[in-house]
PDB file of C-alpha atoms in Angstrom:
ATOM      1  CA  UNK A   1     -48.652  44.671  47.799  1.00  0.00           C
ATOM      2  CA  UNK A   2     -46.926  41.724  46.953  1.00  0.00           C
ATOM      3  CA  UNK A   3     -48.786  38.551  44.872  1.00  0.00           C
ATOM      4  CA  UNK A   4     -49.075  36.167  47.359  1.00  0.00           C
ATOM      5  CA  UNK A   5     -50.191  33.010  45.149  1.00  0.00           C
ATOM      6  CA  UNK A   6     -46.438  32.772  44.293  1.00  0.00           C
ATOM      7  CA  UNK A   7     -45.895  32.459  47.685  1.00  0.00           C
ATOM      8  CA  UNK A   8     -48.593  30.142  48.383  1.00  0.00           C
ATOM      9  CA  UNK A   9     -48.047  27.811  45.831  1.00  0.00           C
ATOM     10  CA  UNK A  10     -44.454  27.131  47.202  1.00  0.00           C
ATOM     11  CA  UNK A  11     -45.944  27.561  50.432  1.00  0.00           C
ATOM     12  CA  UNK A  12     -47.245  24.129  49.618  1.00  0.00           C
ATOM     13  CA  UNK A  13     -44.761  22.864  47.434  1.00  0.00           C
ATOM     14  CA  UNK A  14     -42.705  22.314  50.526  1.00  0.00           C
ATOM     15  CA  UNK A  15     -45.204  20.348  52.553  1.00  0.00           C
ATOM     16  CA  UNK A  16     -46.555  18.609  49.546  1.00  0.00           C
ATOM     17  CA  UNK A  17     -44.652  18.046  47.322  1.00  0.00           C
ATOM     18  CA  UNK A  18     -44.946  18.650  43.455  1.00  0.00           C
ATOM     19  CA  UNK A  19     -48.856  19.062  41.706  1.00  0.00           C
ATOM     20  CA  UNK A  20     -49.147  16.718  39.533  1.00  0.00           C
ATOM     21  CA  UNK A  21     -52.507  17.681  38.231  1.00  0.00           C
ATOM     22  CA  UNK A  22     -54.203  21.104  38.219  1.00  0.00           C
ATOM     23  CA  UNK A  23     -57.404  22.585  37.245  1.00  0.00           C
ATOM     24  CA  UNK A  24     -58.575  26.415  37.221  1.00  0.00           C
ATOM     25  CA  UNK A  25     -62.104  27.057  37.508  1.00  0.00           C
ATOM     26  CA  UNK A  26     -63.967  30.719  37.731  1.00  0.00           C
ATOM     27  CA  UNK A  27     -67.086  32.186  38.946  1.00  0.00           C
ATOM     28  CA  UNK A  28     -68.555  35.007  37.803  1.00  0.00           C
ATOM     29  CA  UNK A  29     -67.694  38.170  39.832  1.00  0.00           C
ATOM     30  CA  UNK A  30     -65.116  36.322  41.388  1.00  0.00           C
ATOM     31  CA  UNK A  31     -61.270  36.073  40.714  1.00  0.00           C
ATOM     32  CA  UNK A  32     -60.298  32.250  39.122  1.00  0.00           C
ATOM     33  CA  UNK A  33     -59.675  29.584  41.978  1.00  0.00           C
ATOM     34  CA  UNK A  34     -57.345  26.463  40.910  1.00  0.00           C
ATOM     35  CA  UNK A  35     -56.851  23.424  42.608  1.00  0.00           C
ATOM     36  CA  UNK A  36     -53.976  21.506  42.773  1.00  0.00           C
ATOM     37  CA  UNK A  37     -53.272  17.461  43.332  1.00  0.00           C
ATOM     38  CA  UNK A  38     -51.019  16.129  45.241  1.00  0.00           C
ATOM     39  CA  UNK A  39     -50.381  12.681  44.465  1.00  0.00           C
ATOM     40  CA  UNK A  40     -48.596  11.310  47.394  1.00  0.00           C
ATOM     41  CA  UNK A  41     -47.484   7.030  45.719  1.00  0.00           C
ATOM     42  CA  UNK A  42     -49.275   5.037  44.267  1.00  0.00           C
ATOM     43  CA  UNK A  43     -49.492   2.193  46.617  1.00  0.00           C
ATOM     44  CA  UNK A  44     -53.337   1.165  47.370  1.00  0.00           C
ATOM     45  CA  UNK A  45     -54.709   3.512  49.655  1.00  0.00           C
ATOM     46  CA  UNK A  46     -51.930   6.240  50.005  1.00  0.00           C
ATOM     47  CA  UNK A  47     -53.281   9.989  50.389  1.00  0.00           C
ATOM     48  CA  UNK A  48     -53.505  12.196  47.649  1.00  0.00           C
ATOM     49  CA  UNK A  49     -54.826  15.567  48.631  1.00  0.00           C
ATOM     50  CA  UNK A  50     -56.378  19.015  46.884  1.00  0.00           C
ATOM     51  CA  UNK A  51     -55.689  21.962  47.889  1.00  0.00           C
ATOM     52  CA  UNK A  52     -57.472  25.422  46.585  1.00  0.00           C
ATOM     53  CA  UNK A  53     -54.729  28.153  44.677  1.00  0.00           C
ATOM     54  CA  UNK A  54     -56.372  31.498  44.443  1.00  0.00           C
ATOM     55  CA  UNK A  55     -58.744  31.625  48.053  1.00  0.00           C
ATOM     56  CA  UNK A  56     -56.073  33.136  49.616  1.00  0.00           C
ATOM     57  CA  UNK A  57     -55.330  35.787  47.162  1.00  0.00           C
ATOM     58  CA  UNK A  58     -58.054  38.774  49.293  1.00  0.00           C
ATOM     59  CA  UNK A  59     -58.504  38.455  52.643  1.00  0.00           C
ATOM     60  CA  UNK A  60     -62.325  37.466  53.564  1.00  0.00           C
ATOM     61  CA  UNK A  61     -64.390  40.519  54.925  1.00  0.00           C
ATOM     62  CA  UNK A  62     -67.229  40.627  57.775  1.00  0.00           C
ATOM     63  CA  UNK A  63     -70.215  40.296  55.849  1.00  0.00           C
ATOM     64  CA  UNK A  64     -71.649  42.870  57.662  1.00  0.00           C
ATOM     65  CA  UNK A  65     -69.289  45.098  56.738  1.00  0.00           C
ATOM     66  CA  UNK A  66     -70.322  47.909  54.395  1.00  0.00           C
ATOM     67  CA  UNK A  67     -66.962  48.212  52.742  1.00  0.00           C
ATOM     68  CA  UNK A  68     -64.573  45.334  52.964  1.00  0.00           C
ATOM     69  CA  UNK A  69     -61.061  46.307  53.652  1.00  0.00           C
ATOM     70  CA  UNK A  70     -58.111  44.812  50.913  1.00  0.00           C
ATOM     71  CA  UNK A  71     -55.707  44.398  52.965  1.00  0.00           C
ATOM     72  CA  UNK A  72     -56.925  43.292  56.699  1.00  0.00           C
ATOM     73  CA  UNK A  73     -58.801  39.878  57.039  1.00  0.00           C
ATOM     74  CA  UNK A  74     -58.241  36.387  57.441  1.00  0.00           C
ATOM     75  CA  UNK A  75     -56.701  34.408  54.576  1.00  0.00           C
ATOM     76  CA  UNK A  76     -56.995  30.942  53.535  1.00  0.00           C
ATOM     77  CA  UNK A  77     -56.358  28.152  51.753  1.00  0.00           C
ATOM     78  CA  UNK A  78     -58.867  24.942  51.823  1.00  0.00           C
ATOM     79  CA  UNK A  79     -56.773  21.169  52.044  1.00  0.00           C
ATOM     80  CA  UNK A  80     -58.872  17.905  51.762  1.00  0.00           C
ATOM     81  CA  UNK A  81     -56.623  14.526  52.178  1.00  0.00           C
ATOM     82  CA  UNK A  82     -58.300  11.317  51.254  1.00  0.00           C
ATOM     83  CA  UNK A  83     -57.846   7.906  50.043  1.00  0.00           C
ATOM     84  CA  UNK A  84     -56.480   7.116  46.491  1.00  0.00           C
ATOM     85  CA  UNK A  85     -57.901   4.267  43.644  1.00  0.00           C
ATOM     86  CA  UNK A  86     -60.891   3.810  45.815  1.00  0.00           C
ATOM     87  CA  UNK A  87     -63.265   6.804  45.029  1.00  0.00           C
ATOM     88  CA  UNK A  88     -63.934   8.828  41.466  1.00  0.00           C
ATOM     89  CA  UNK A  89     -62.419  11.890  44.068  1.00  0.00           C
ATOM     90  CA  UNK A  90     -61.125  14.106  41.000  1.00  0.00           C
ATOM     91  CA  UNK A  91     -64.186  14.990  40.721  1.00  0.00           C
ATOM     92  CA  UNK A  92     -63.787  17.235  43.716  1.00  0.00           C
ATOM     93  CA  UNK A  93     -61.989  19.690  41.893  1.00  0.00           C
ATOM     94  CA  UNK A  94     -65.504  21.884  41.220  1.00  0.00           C
ATOM     95  CA  UNK A  95     -66.796  21.767  44.758  1.00  0.00           C
ATOM     96  CA  UNK A  96     -64.152  22.490  46.224  1.00  0.00           C
ATOM     97  CA  UNK A  97     -63.246  25.644  44.386  1.00  0.00           C
ATOM     98  CA  UNK A  98     -66.842  26.502  44.588  1.00  0.00           C
ATOM     99  CA  UNK A  99     -65.961  25.888  48.767  1.00  0.00           C
ATOM    100  CA  UNK A 100     -63.166  28.203  47.957  1.00  0.00           C
ATOM    101  CA  UNK A 101     -64.578  30.955  46.703  1.00  0.00           C
ATOM    102  CA  UNK A 102     -67.249  31.390  49.122  1.00  0.00           C
ATOM    103  CA  UNK A 103     -65.771  33.700  50.652  1.00  0.00           C
ATOM    104  CA  UNK A 104     -65.914  36.406  48.000  1.00  0.00           C
ATOM    105  CA  UNK A 105     -69.681  35.366  46.890  1.00  0.00           C
ATOM    106  CA  UNK A 106     -71.517  35.199  49.583  1.00  0.00           C
ATOM    107  CA  UNK A 107     -69.079  37.407  52.542  1.00  0.00           C
ATOM    108  CA  UNK A 108     -68.445  33.989  54.664  1.00  0.00           C
ATOM    109  CA  UNK A 109     -65.568  33.777  56.881  1.00  0.00           C
ATOM    110  CA  UNK A 110     -63.958  30.012  56.561  1.00  0.00           C
ATOM    111  CA  UNK A 111     -62.820  29.629  59.741  1.00  0.00           C
ATOM    112  CA  UNK A 112     -62.082  25.504  61.754  1.00  0.00           C
ATOM    113  CA  UNK A 113     -65.225  24.674  63.052  1.00  0.00           C
ATOM    114  CA  UNK A 114     -66.983  25.365  60.882  1.00  0.00           C
ATOM    115  CA  UNK A 115     -69.458  23.950  58.056  1.00  0.00           C
ATOM    116  CA  UNK A 116     -69.568  24.243  54.221  1.00  0.00           C
ATOM    117  CA  UNK A 117     -72.474  22.337  52.403  1.00  0.00           C
ATOM    118  CA  UNK A 118     -71.489  22.259  48.575  1.00  0.00           C
ATOM    119  CA  UNK A 119     -75.170  21.488  47.955  1.00  0.00           C
ATOM    120  CA  UNK A 120     -74.666  17.747  46.742  1.00  0.00           C
ATOM    121  CA  UNK A 121     -71.658  14.367  46.515  1.00  0.00           C
ATOM    122  CA  UNK A 122     -68.414  15.544  46.974  1.00  0.00           C
ATOM    123  CA  UNK A 123     -68.080  13.121  44.235  1.00  0.00           C
ATOM    124  CA  UNK A 124     -70.039  11.220  42.294  1.00  0.00           C
ATOM    125  CA  UNK A 125     -70.958   8.582  44.518  1.00  0.00           C
ATOM    126  CA  UNK A 126     -69.694  10.286  47.522  1.00  0.00           C
ATOM    127  CA  UNK A 127     -71.719   9.756  51.411  1.00  0.00           C
ATOM    128  CA  UNK A 128     -70.430  13.135  51.615  1.00  0.00           C
ATOM    129  CA  UNK A 129     -72.610  16.319  51.232  1.00  0.00           C
ATOM    130  CA  UNK A 130     -70.765  18.491  53.713  1.00  0.00           C
ATOM    131  CA  UNK A 131     -67.343  19.229  55.178  1.00  0.00           C
ATOM    132  CA  UNK A 132     -66.260  20.010  58.308  1.00  0.00           C
ATOM    133  CA  UNK A 133     -63.476  22.596  58.943  1.00  0.00           C
ATOM    134  CA  UNK A 134     -59.999  22.000  60.987  1.00  0.00           C
ATOM    135  CA  UNK A 135     -58.179  23.481  62.799  1.00  0.00           C
ATOM    136  CA  UNK A 136     -54.216  24.830  60.832  1.00  0.00           C
ATOM    137  CA  UNK A 137     -51.017  24.213  61.282  1.00  0.00           C
ATOM    138  CA  UNK A 138     -50.691  19.967  61.055  1.00  0.00           C
ATOM    139  CA  UNK A 139     -49.531  19.121  57.602  1.00  0.00           C
ATOM    140  CA  UNK A 140     -49.517  22.977  56.022  1.00  0.00           C
ATOM    141  CA  UNK A 141     -47.652  25.624  58.218  1.00  0.00           C
ATOM    142  CA  UNK A 142     -49.423  28.939  58.311  1.00  0.00           C
ATOM    143  CA  UNK A 143     -47.843  31.058  56.232  1.00  0.00           C
ATOM    144  CA  UNK A 144     -46.725  34.880  57.595  1.00  0.00           C
ATOM    145  CA  UNK A 145     -47.070  37.486  55.174  1.00  0.00           C
ATOM    146  CA  UNK A 146     -45.613  41.365  55.822  1.00  0.00           C
ATOM    147  CA  UNK A 147     -46.944  43.518  58.400  1.00  0.00           C
ATOM    148  CA  UNK A 148     -50.121  44.373  58.106  1.00  0.00           C
ATOM    149  CA  UNK A 149     -51.411  41.188  56.149  1.00  0.00           C
ATOM    150  CA  UNK A 150     -53.067  38.390  58.329  1.00  0.00           C
ATOM    151  CA  UNK A 151     -51.026  35.347  57.863  1.00  0.00           C
ATOM    152  CA  UNK A 152     -52.134  32.495  54.985  1.00  0.00           C
ATOM    153  CA  UNK A 153     -53.946  29.831  57.103  1.00  0.00           C
ATOM    154  CA  UNK A 154     -54.428  26.398  55.605  1.00  0.00           C
ATOM    155  CA  UNK A 155     -57.580  24.157  56.890  1.00  0.00           C
ATOM    156  CA  UNK A 156     -58.000  21.035  56.866  1.00  0.00           C
ATOM    157  CA  UNK A 157     -61.427  20.022  54.996  1.00  0.00           C
ATOM    158  CA  UNK A 158     -62.564  16.943  57.170  1.00  0.00           C
ATOM    159  CA  UNK A 159     -65.757  14.775  55.102  1.00  0.00           C
ATOM    160  CA  UNK A 160     -69.113  14.784  56.595  1.00  0.00           C
ATOM    161  CA  UNK A 161     -71.972  12.496  56.136  1.00  0.00           C
ATOM    162  CA  UNK A 162     -75.474  14.847  56.210  1.00  0.00           C
ATOM    163  CA  UNK A 163     -76.416  12.939  59.405  1.00  0.00           C
ATOM    164  CA  UNK A 164     -72.333  13.904  61.085  1.00  0.00           C
ATOM    165  CA  UNK A 165     -73.487  17.372  59.395  1.00  0.00           C
ATOM    166  CA  UNK A 166     -76.667  17.899  61.256  1.00  0.00           C
ATOM    167  CA  UNK A 167     -75.452  16.276  64.203  1.00  0.00           C
ATOM    168  CA  UNK A 168     -72.222  18.718  64.625  1.00  0.00           C
ATOM    169  CA  UNK A 169     -75.027  21.346  64.314  1.00  0.00           C
ATOM    170  CA  UNK A 170     -77.060  20.231  68.086  1.00  0.00           C
ATOM    171  CA  UNK A 171     -73.568  19.202  69.425  1.00  0.00           C
ATOM    172  CA  UNK A 172     -70.761  21.535  67.748  1.00  0.00           C
ATOM    173  CA  UNK A 173     -67.415  20.633  66.470  1.00  0.00           C
ATOM    174  CA  UNK A 174     -65.262  19.448  69.447  1.00  0.00           C
ATOM    175  CA  UNK A 175     -68.526  16.731  69.554  1.00  0.00           C
ATOM    176  CA  UNK A 176     -67.818  15.419  66.409  1.00  0.00           C
ATOM    177  CA  UNK A 177     -64.902  15.154  66.278  1.00  0.00           C
ATOM    178  CA  UNK A 178     -63.894  13.824  70.024  1.00  0.00           C
ATOM    179  CA  UNK A 179     -66.353  10.966  68.411  1.00  0.00           C
ATOM    180  CA  UNK A 180     -64.918  10.448  64.986  1.00  0.00           C
ATOM    181  CA  UNK A 181     -61.958   9.564  67.110  1.00  0.00           C
ATOM    182  CA  UNK A 182     -63.223   7.557  69.716  1.00  0.00           C
ATOM    183  CA  UNK A 183     -64.462   4.957  66.562  1.00  0.00           C
ATOM    184  CA  UNK A 184     -61.773   5.475  65.225  1.00  0.00           C
ATOM    185  CA  UNK A 185     -62.824   6.811  62.526  1.00  0.00           C
ATOM    186  CA  UNK A 186     -61.139   6.912  59.509  1.00  0.00           C
ATOM    187  CA  UNK A 187     -61.706  10.407  57.348  1.00  0.00           C
ATOM    188  CA  UNK A 188     -59.744   9.910  54.551  1.00  0.00           C
ATOM    189  CA  UNK A 189     -62.319   6.987  53.682  1.00  0.00           C
ATOM    190  CA  UNK A 190     -63.897   8.079  50.675  1.00  0.00           C
ATOM    191  CA  UNK A 191     -66.617   5.291  50.992  1.00  0.00           C
ATOM    192  CA  UNK A 192     -66.728   5.662  55.212  1.00  0.00           C
ATOM    193  CA  UNK A 193     -70.297   5.122  56.656  1.00  0.00           C
ATOM    194  CA  UNK A 194     -71.196   7.500  59.161  1.00  0.00           C
ATOM    195  CA  UNK A 195     -70.290   7.461  63.332  1.00  0.00           C
ATOM    196  CA  UNK A 196     -72.682   5.529  65.723  1.00  0.00           C
ATOM    197  CA  UNK A 197     -74.249   9.376  66.933  1.00  0.00           C
ATOM    198  CA  UNK A 198     -76.722   7.818  69.573  1.00  0.00           C
TER     199      UNK A 198
END
């Protein structure tokens, strides 16, 4: 069975350029998760992207299954895009690694429309404690693997304020995304306020 991570890293480099920093986190009983930082240009308001590497090494399996299938099942990595220079967003590395380890640790299947809570601010002073998993395919194309393996999907993460997360639980991901769109919300602003929810 081919090791998928070198292929995943190559796909990230093709889509986002060379990473300018990387950090590794290992949680007890899980594979090592790396987070790569891709810095755009150095202009004020340029976008910095953080991508996980390691979550897709194993397929995500149904938490109700007695035995995890070592081959079949969805595979994914997480991508977060924020404007650089406006907050200490590099501190998001550990929370991102925690989210990427959650399929192994908690038996979650991370899919578009899901909310992932990190239990604290995404970075110091961040108004966000959770993220909405968005649809893949825009920024980084899916990575097809040899059958019978599922493709690796690169799932964008959209930071949510606690109020937005609570509203999304009631009304759904689609309604929240439509509200962001209607109000012209800059989802890459690391210090943005909650969208009006009344």
